Amino acid sequence: MVDNNIKFGKLLTEPTLQRLSEYLIILDEFVENNKKTISSSELAEIYSNNANQVRQDLFKLQNTGRVGHGYDVMKLSQSIRKTLGLNTESPIMIIGCGKMGSALAEHLPFSKYGMELVGIFDVDPKILGTDIAEVKVRDIKDIPSVMIAEKSELAALCVPASSAQVMADRLVKYGVRGILNFTRKRLQVPSRVYVRHSQFICSFMQFVFMSKNVDEI
Amino acid sequence: MVDNNIKFGKLLTEPTLQRLSEYLIILDEFVENNKKTISSSELAEIYSNNANQVRQDLFKLQNTGRVGHGYDVMKLSQSIRKTLGLNTESPIMIIGCGKMGSALAEHLPFSKYGMELVGIFDVDPKILGTDIAEVKVRDIKDIPSVMIAEKSELAALCVPASSAQVMADRLVKYGVRGILNFTRKRLQVPSRVYVRHSQFICSFMQFVFMSKNVDEI
DNA sequence: TAGATTGTTAATCGATTAACAATC
DNA sequence: TAGATTGTTAATCGATTAACAATC
């Protein structure tokens, strides 16, 4: 079992962690549009929750609000980044460069959110050596050397479900500390390794159920 | 605001909904491996929660357990499918056939989980007419006719963030009831339309934070 | 200043955990 | 039968909502 109540000055719970990361996306849109301030009720309106919850979440950060005037968008964005640890670049590896792995590598703004894509790995000789998102695709067996060179301990797993557990075992052996699992296989790893499951098909199931059953109040 | 406490015989809360969909993946692996029964503690061991929570979740289904003997894997799988509404085929459309859209179309086992991919749409003339996952890529403007022909009301949005809101507006106009948003844009839609946000970059942020901060108890 | 809106505590609500009688 | 394990209620814990004093 894992302790989700991480001490970070104040405690950050999982629901708050998730919302903070999503607020950040909204705030960065405000930044792009040159909006300087945002109130808890504005943010709540966009996020579809309520101002009380927003303030309760932001209360976990170093204070950035100005009573009577709302939040400075830039300062709030920075404060979330700092609290989530996105101000130092975390080196990330992507394991498996099929459609899913390469889509993630190409589309995600890692560097904007405190991550750096330091390696993409595959076994298919046909794609080894090609460039994706300005990173060369390397052989799986090069993972240990990249881990050392880049001080990387985090891996996103995008291999076929059939080889997911084998690959996870290998990553564990290499000393990886976290695995973000995009495969459909439920991974078994030692408790010292953090696994986050991101199974799209489950998102679809939940989406279908909610779409059918949601009603307005 | 949306009422998450859907009546479905018994109430299904969001946390339970999420876990049930993930249990289903585990159960289907058991089926493949010809395991006939599973106990709440076995399932909990694999899912990394506890037997009490598993039983509390399964309690929301039509009962499938056998006191003293655990759950029949097949029956339990069927019961979850039935409760989640995965026994009738829900027609799904994918809007945007870039790397992400085509990766989802090709990799996800829709038909295994009560969904049918009835349309893939894009604007790029270069890919219109090609086949992905045995579905022809069609022009965005064909969405309304497909919606009618296939009785489809659910769309997964995989277009570039810059055109996400415009596309969402169009989907809403066409009468879509649910949007599963894979773009980085926070969508604004009328409250009658259900939106589920699935933002990978946020998963990565949460993953990085948890990997760094999780400690064993 | 007056109005707006935060920061923060308290109250409520909901989800998880514990417990155990029922029973296969 | 005895042991195992569910179904289900009760107790606890945590998250959300409400409220409002502080103050910009």
PDB file of C-alpha atoms in Angstrom, chain B residues 7-213:
ATOM      1  CA  LYS B   7     -29.226   4.691 -10.028  1.00  0.00           C
ATOM      2  CA  PHE B   8     -28.611   1.329 -11.588  1.00  0.00           C
ATOM      3  CA  GLY B   9     -30.414  -0.926  -9.211  1.00  0.00           C
ATOM      4  CA  LYS B  10     -27.906   0.137  -6.626  1.00  0.00           C
ATOM      5  CA  LEU B  11     -25.920   3.357  -6.832  1.00  0.00           C
ATOM      6  CA  LEU B  12     -22.646   3.389  -8.748  1.00  0.00           C
ATOM      7  CA  THR B  13     -20.188   6.030  -7.600  1.00  0.00           C
ATOM      8  CA  GLU B  14     -17.344   7.274  -9.792  1.00  0.00           C
ATOM      9  CA  PRO B  15     -14.579   5.574  -7.794  1.00  0.00           C
ATOM     10  CA  THR B  16     -16.473   2.303  -7.969  1.00  0.00           C
ATOM     11  CA  LEU B  17     -17.164   2.747 -11.686  1.00  0.00           C
ATOM     12  CA  GLN B  18     -13.471   3.244 -12.337  1.00  0.00           C
ATOM     13  CA  ARG B  19     -12.437   0.228 -10.315  1.00  0.00           C
ATOM     14  CA  LEU B  20     -15.083  -2.014 -11.841  1.00  0.00           C
ATOM     15  CA  SER B  21     -13.795  -1.237 -15.322  1.00  0.00           C
ATOM     16  CA  GLU B  22     -10.279  -2.083 -14.197  1.00  0.00           C
ATOM     17  CA  TYR B  23     -11.368  -5.251 -12.416  1.00  0.00           C
ATOM     18  CA  LEU B  24     -12.883  -6.309 -15.722  1.00  0.00           C
ATOM     19  CA  ILE B  25      -9.487  -6.207 -17.431  1.00  0.00           C
ATOM     20  CA  ILE B  26      -8.049  -8.377 -14.683  1.00  0.00           C
ATOM     21  CA  LEU B  27     -10.933 -10.831 -14.860  1.00  0.00           C
ATOM     22  CA  ASP B  28     -10.569 -11.189 -18.616  1.00  0.00           C
ATOM     23  CA  GLU B  29      -6.954 -12.135 -18.080  1.00  0.00           C
ATOM     24  CA  PHE B  30      -8.150 -14.812 -15.679  1.00  0.00           C
ATOM     25  CA  VAL B  31     -10.574 -16.042 -18.312  1.00  0.00           C
ATOM     26  CA  GLU B  32      -7.764 -16.287 -20.861  1.00  0.00           C
ATOM     27  CA  ASN B  33      -5.714 -18.275 -18.387  1.00  0.00           C
ATOM     28  CA  ASN B  34      -8.626 -20.621 -17.704  1.00  0.00           C
ATOM     29  CA  LYS B  35      -8.912 -19.713 -14.052  1.00  0.00           C
ATOM     30  CA  LYS B  36     -12.442 -20.389 -12.935  1.00  0.00           C
ATOM     31  CA  THR B  37     -12.770 -18.575  -9.619  1.00  0.00           C
ATOM     32  CA  ILE B  38     -11.288 -15.572  -7.862  1.00  0.00           C
ATOM     33  CA  SER B  39     -11.646 -14.380  -4.291  1.00  0.00           C
ATOM     34  CA  SER B  40     -11.970 -10.792  -3.182  1.00  0.00           C
ATOM     35  CA  SER B  41      -8.527 -10.992  -1.602  1.00  0.00           C
ATOM     36  CA  GLU B  42      -6.929 -12.370  -4.787  1.00  0.00           C
ATOM     37  CA  LEU B  43      -8.457  -9.571  -6.840  1.00  0.00           C
ATOM     38  CA  ALA B  44      -7.388  -7.029  -4.229  1.00  0.00           C
ATOM     39  CA  GLU B  45      -3.836  -8.385  -4.302  1.00  0.00           C
ATOM     40  CA  ILE B  46      -3.648  -7.843  -8.066  1.00  0.00           C
ATOM     41  CA  TYR B  47      -5.425  -4.486  -8.055  1.00  0.00           C
ATOM     42  CA  SER B  48      -3.447  -3.221  -5.055  1.00  0.00           C
ATOM     43  CA  ASN B  49      -6.381  -2.336  -2.875  1.00  0.00           C
ATOM     44  CA  ASN B  50      -8.024  -4.492  -0.216  1.00  0.00           C
ATOM     45  CA  ALA B  51     -10.623  -7.231  -0.050  1.00  0.00           C
ATOM     46  CA  ASN B  52     -13.123  -5.054   1.810  1.00  0.00           C
ATOM     47  CA  GLN B  53     -13.131  -2.489  -0.948  1.00  0.00           C
ATOM     48  CA  VAL B  54     -13.419  -5.146  -3.624  1.00  0.00           C
ATOM     49  CA  ARG B  55     -16.423  -6.691  -1.917  1.00  0.00           C
ATOM     50  CA  GLN B  56     -17.991  -3.303  -1.349  1.00  0.00           C
ATOM     51  CA  ASP B  57     -17.608  -2.605  -5.092  1.00  0.00           C
ATOM     52  CA  LEU B  58     -18.936  -5.986  -6.196  1.00  0.00           C
ATOM     53  CA  PHE B  59     -21.820  -5.583  -3.773  1.00  0.00           C
ATOM     54  CA  LYS B  60     -23.176  -2.972  -6.206  1.00  0.00           C
ATOM     55  CA  LEU B  61     -23.572  -5.623  -8.885  1.00  0.00           C
ATOM     56  CA  GLN B  62     -26.102  -8.368  -9.030  1.00  0.00           C
ATOM     57  CA  ASN B  63     -24.597 -10.871  -6.653  1.00  0.00           C
ATOM     58  CA  THR B  64     -22.222 -13.267  -8.246  1.00  0.00           C
ATOM     59  CA  GLY B  65     -20.214 -14.560  -5.317  1.00  0.00           C
ATOM     60  CA  ARG B  66     -20.521 -17.854  -3.534  1.00  0.00           C
ATOM     61  CA  VAL B  67     -19.997 -17.565   0.189  1.00  0.00           C
ATOM     62  CA  GLY B  68     -16.976 -19.582   1.229  1.00  0.00           C
ATOM     63  CA  HIS B  69     -15.797 -20.114  -2.355  1.00  0.00           C
ATOM     64  CA  GLY B  70     -15.188 -16.754  -4.032  1.00  0.00           C
ATOM     65  CA  TYR B  71     -16.490 -15.497  -7.356  1.00  0.00           C
ATOM     66  CA  ASP B  72     -17.009 -17.319 -10.608  1.00  0.00           C
ATOM     67  CA  VAL B  73     -14.753 -15.393 -12.975  1.00  0.00           C
ATOM     68  CA  MET B  74     -17.040 -15.622 -15.999  1.00  0.00           C
ATOM     69  CA  LYS B  75     -20.171 -14.714 -14.090  1.00  0.00           C
ATOM     70  CA  LEU B  76     -18.439 -11.792 -12.430  1.00  0.00           C
ATOM     71  CA  SER B  77     -17.112 -10.513 -15.742  1.00  0.00           C
ATOM     72  CA  GLN B  78     -20.599 -10.748 -17.238  1.00  0.00           C
ATOM     73  CA  SER B  79     -22.137  -9.006 -14.264  1.00  0.00           C
ATOM     74  CA  ILE B  80     -19.734  -6.081 -14.522  1.00  0.00           C
ATOM     75  CA  ARG B  81     -20.386  -5.819 -18.260  1.00  0.00           C
ATOM     76  CA  LYS B  82     -24.095  -5.775 -17.660  1.00  0.00           C
ATOM     77  CA  THR B  83     -23.911  -3.151 -14.933  1.00  0.00           C
ATOM     78  CA  LEU B  84     -21.607  -0.920 -16.965  1.00  0.00           C
ATOM     79  CA  GLY B  85     -23.852  -1.281 -19.991  1.00  0.00           C
ATOM     80  CA  LEU B  86     -21.206  -3.056 -22.046  1.00  0.00           C
ATOM     81  CA  ASN B  87     -23.514  -5.827 -23.174  1.00  0.00           C
ATOM     82  CA  THR B  88     -25.126  -3.649 -25.841  1.00  0.00           C
ATOM     83  CA  GLU B  89     -22.801  -2.244 -28.499  1.00  0.00           C
ATOM     84  CA  SER B  90     -22.296   1.491 -28.149  1.00  0.00           C
ATOM     85  CA  PRO B  91     -21.338   3.091 -31.457  1.00  0.00           C
ATOM     86  CA  ILE B  92     -18.276   5.315 -31.065  1.00  0.00           C
ATOM     87  CA  MET B  93     -16.766   7.866 -33.437  1.00  0.00           C
ATOM     88  CA  ILE B  94     -13.159   9.018 -33.440  1.00  0.00           C
ATOM     89  CA  ILE B  95     -12.703  12.602 -34.545  1.00  0.00           C
ATOM     90  CA  GLY B  96      -9.201  13.338 -35.787  1.00  0.00           C
ATOM     91  CA  CYS B  97      -7.032  10.677 -37.335  1.00  0.00           C
ATOM     92  CA  GLY B  98      -3.551  11.889 -36.528  1.00  0.00           C
ATOM     93  CA  LYS B  99      -1.121   9.752 -34.612  1.00  0.00           C
ATOM     94  CA  MET B 100      -3.262   9.750 -31.501  1.00  0.00           C
ATOM     95  CA  GLY B 101      -6.600   9.053 -33.130  1.00  0.00           C
ATOM     96  CA  SER B 102      -5.248   6.282 -35.304  1.00  0.00           C
ATOM     97  CA  ALA B 103      -3.329   4.763 -32.384  1.00  0.00           C
ATOM     98  CA  LEU B 104      -6.553   4.543 -30.358  1.00  0.00           C
ATOM     99  CA  ALA B 105      -8.475   3.173 -33.347  1.00  0.00           C
ATOM    100  CA  GLU B 106      -5.922   0.464 -33.997  1.00  0.00           C
ATOM    101  CA  HIS B 107      -5.036  -0.576 -30.475  1.00  0.00           C
ATOM    102  CA  LEU B 108      -8.221  -0.540 -28.442  1.00  0.00           C
ATOM    103  CA  PRO B 109     -10.369  -3.668 -28.205  1.00  0.00           C
ATOM    104  CA  PHE B 110     -13.640  -1.781 -28.587  1.00  0.00           C
ATOM    105  CA  SER B 111     -15.744  -4.750 -29.581  1.00  0.00           C
ATOM    106  CA  LYS B 112     -14.568  -6.760 -26.608  1.00  0.00           C
ATOM    107  CA  TYR B 113     -15.913  -4.063 -24.295  1.00  0.00           C
ATOM    108  CA  GLY B 114     -19.293  -3.288 -25.764  1.00  0.00           C
ATOM    109  CA  MET B 115     -18.278  -0.585 -28.182  1.00  0.00           C
ATOM    110  CA  GLU B 116     -18.186  -0.414 -31.933  1.00  0.00           C
ATOM    111  CA  LEU B 117     -16.000   1.962 -33.870  1.00  0.00           C
ATOM    112  CA  VAL B 118     -18.426   3.254 -36.476  1.00  0.00           C
ATOM    113  CA  GLY B 119     -16.508   6.175 -37.907  1.00  0.00           C
ATOM    114  CA  ILE B 120     -13.121   7.856 -38.092  1.00  0.00           C
ATOM    115  CA  PHE B 121     -13.066  11.438 -39.311  1.00  0.00           C
ATOM    116  CA  ASP B 122     -10.460  13.889 -40.461  1.00  0.00           C
ATOM    117  CA  VAL B 123     -10.008  16.854 -42.773  1.00  0.00           C
ATOM    118  CA  ASP B 124      -6.706  15.875 -44.373  1.00  0.00           C
ATOM    119  CA  PRO B 125      -7.484  14.885 -47.997  1.00  0.00           C
ATOM    120  CA  LYS B 126      -4.353  12.722 -48.020  1.00  0.00           C
ATOM    121  CA  ILE B 127      -5.807  10.207 -45.584  1.00  0.00           C
ATOM    122  CA  LEU B 128      -9.506  10.418 -46.458  1.00  0.00           C
ATOM    123  CA  GLY B 129     -10.661   7.089 -47.845  1.00  0.00           C
ATOM    124  CA  THR B 130      -7.876   5.055 -46.303  1.00  0.00           C
ATOM    125  CA  ASP B 131      -8.715   2.266 -43.871  1.00  0.00           C
ATOM    126  CA  ILE B 132      -7.790   2.228 -40.201  1.00  0.00           C
ATOM    127  CA  ALA B 133      -8.819  -0.711 -38.070  1.00  0.00           C
ATOM    128  CA  GLU B 134     -11.116  -1.750 -40.921  1.00  0.00           C
ATOM    129  CA  VAL B 135     -12.968   1.548 -40.795  1.00  0.00           C
ATOM    130  CA  LYS B 136     -12.732   4.043 -43.617  1.00  0.00           C
ATOM    131  CA  VAL B 137     -11.520   7.548 -42.749  1.00  0.00           C
ATOM    132  CA  ARG B 138     -14.217  10.007 -43.783  1.00  0.00           C
ATOM    133  CA  ASP B 139     -14.584  13.724 -43.999  1.00  0.00           C
ATOM    134  CA  ILE B 140     -15.664  15.632 -40.907  1.00  0.00           C
ATOM    135  CA  LYS B 141     -18.711  16.850 -42.759  1.00  0.00           C
ATOM    136  CA  ASP B 142     -19.960  13.259 -43.003  1.00  0.00           C
ATOM    137  CA  ILE B 143     -20.385  13.049 -39.234  1.00  0.00           C
ATOM    138  CA  PRO B 144     -24.119  13.854 -39.235  1.00  0.00           C
ATOM    139  CA  SER B 145     -24.959  11.137 -41.748  1.00  0.00           C
ATOM    140  CA  VAL B 146     -22.906   8.572 -39.843  1.00  0.00           C
ATOM    141  CA  MET B 147     -24.573   9.613 -36.600  1.00  0.00           C
ATOM    142  CA  ILE B 148     -27.951   8.910 -38.134  1.00  0.00           C
ATOM    143  CA  ALA B 149     -26.981   5.719 -39.927  1.00  0.00           C
ATOM    144  CA  GLU B 150     -25.207   4.266 -36.910  1.00  0.00           C
ATOM    145  CA  LYS B 151     -27.297   5.859 -34.167  1.00  0.00           C
ATOM    146  CA  SER B 152     -24.043   7.164 -32.737  1.00  0.00           C
ATOM    147  CA  GLU B 153     -23.960   9.904 -30.129  1.00  0.00           C
ATOM    148  CA  LEU B 154     -20.508   9.457 -28.606  1.00  0.00           C
ATOM    149  CA  ALA B 155     -17.278  10.932 -29.929  1.00  0.00           C
ATOM    150  CA  ALA B 156     -13.631  10.689 -28.932  1.00  0.00           C
ATOM    151  CA  LEU B 157     -11.901  13.941 -29.800  1.00  0.00           C
ATOM    152  CA  CYS B 158      -8.314  13.577 -31.034  1.00  0.00           C
ATOM    153  CA  VAL B 159      -7.791  16.735 -33.099  1.00  0.00           C
ATOM    154  CA  PRO B 160      -5.035  19.319 -32.485  1.00  0.00           C
ATOM    155  CA  ALA B 161      -5.691  21.462 -29.397  1.00  0.00           C
ATOM    156  CA  SER B 162      -6.028  24.521 -31.615  1.00  0.00           C
ATOM    157  CA  SER B 163      -9.146  23.207 -33.319  1.00  0.00           C
ATOM    158  CA  ALA B 164     -10.590  21.310 -30.365  1.00  0.00           C
ATOM    159  CA  GLN B 165     -13.173  23.870 -29.271  1.00  0.00           C
ATOM    160  CA  VAL B 166     -14.352  24.564 -32.821  1.00  0.00           C
ATOM    161  CA  MET B 167     -14.752  20.863 -33.401  1.00  0.00           C
ATOM    162  CA  ALA B 168     -16.522  20.382 -30.073  1.00  0.00           C
ATOM    163  CA  ASP B 169     -18.964  23.155 -30.972  1.00  0.00           C
ATOM    164  CA  ARG B 170     -19.657  21.369 -34.216  1.00  0.00           C
ATOM    165  CA  LEU B 171     -20.207  18.046 -32.475  1.00  0.00           C
ATOM    166  CA  VAL B 172     -22.593  19.695 -30.048  1.00  0.00           C
ATOM    167  CA  LYS B 173     -24.484  21.216 -32.977  1.00  0.00           C
ATOM    168  CA  TYR B 174     -24.716  17.774 -34.557  1.00  0.00           C
ATOM    169  CA  GLY B 175     -26.354  16.528 -31.361  1.00  0.00           C
ATOM    170  CA  VAL B 176     -23.561  14.516 -29.785  1.00  0.00           C
ATOM    171  CA  ARG B 177     -24.324  13.481 -26.183  1.00  0.00           C
ATOM    172  CA  GLY B 178     -20.826  12.699 -24.961  1.00  0.00           C
ATOM    173  CA  ILE B 179     -17.290  13.793 -25.811  1.00  0.00           C
ATOM    174  CA  LEU B 180     -14.189  11.987 -24.622  1.00  0.00           C
ATOM    175  CA  ASN B 181     -11.592  14.707 -24.904  1.00  0.00           C
ATOM    176  CA  PHE B 182      -8.022  13.628 -25.625  1.00  0.00           C
ATOM    177  CA  THR B 183      -6.873  17.141 -26.530  1.00  0.00           C
ATOM    178  CA  ARG B 184      -5.192  19.560 -24.211  1.00  0.00           C
ATOM    179  CA  LYS B 185      -7.957  22.150 -24.579  1.00  0.00           C
ATOM    180  CA  ARG B 186     -10.489  22.409 -21.757  1.00  0.00           C
ATOM    181  CA  LEU B 187     -13.784  22.192 -23.638  1.00  0.00           C
ATOM    182  CA  GLN B 188     -16.802  24.367 -22.960  1.00  0.00           C
ATOM    183  CA  VAL B 189     -20.080  22.678 -23.856  1.00  0.00           C
ATOM    184  CA  PRO B 190     -23.716  22.919 -22.758  1.00  0.00           C
ATOM    185  CA  SER B 191     -24.457  20.972 -19.595  1.00  0.00           C
ATOM    186  CA  ARG B 192     -26.577  18.423 -21.435  1.00  0.00           C
ATOM    187  CA  VAL B 193     -23.408  17.163 -23.145  1.00  0.00           C
ATOM    188  CA  TYR B 194     -21.176  14.964 -21.021  1.00  0.00           C
ATOM    189  CA  VAL B 195     -17.448  15.669 -21.370  1.00  0.00           C
ATOM    190  CA  ARG B 196     -14.730  13.445 -19.992  1.00  0.00           C
ATOM    191  CA  HIS B 197     -11.237  14.906 -20.086  1.00  0.00           C
ATOM    192  CA  SER B 198      -8.349  12.521 -20.624  1.00  0.00           C
ATOM    193  CA  GLN B 199      -5.230  14.645 -20.721  1.00  0.00           C
ATOM    194  CA  PHE B 200      -2.098  12.553 -20.981  1.00  0.00           C
ATOM    195  CA  ILE B 201       0.224  15.333 -19.982  1.00  0.00           C
ATOM    196  CA  CYS B 202      -1.652  15.585 -16.677  1.00  0.00           C
ATOM    197  CA  SER B 203      -1.210  11.853 -16.118  1.00  0.00           C
ATOM    198  CA  PHE B 204       2.495  12.386 -16.634  1.00  0.00           C
ATOM    199  CA  MET B 205       2.570  15.265 -14.141  1.00  0.00           C
ATOM    200  CA  GLN B 206       0.781  13.208 -11.512  1.00  0.00           C
ATOM    201  CA  PHE B 207       3.040  10.275 -12.280  1.00  0.00           C
ATOM    202  CA  VAL B 208       6.187  12.348 -11.817  1.00  0.00           C
ATOM    203  CA  PHE B 209       4.947  13.829  -8.572  1.00  0.00           C
ATOM    204  CA  MET B 210       3.894  10.504  -7.094  1.00  0.00           C
ATOM    205  CA  SER B 211       7.055   8.715  -8.194  1.00  0.00           C
ATOM    206  CA  LYS B 212       9.123  11.306  -6.410  1.00  0.00           C
ATOM    207  CA  ASN B 213       7.025  11.552  -3.279  1.00  0.00           C
TER     208      ASN B 213
END
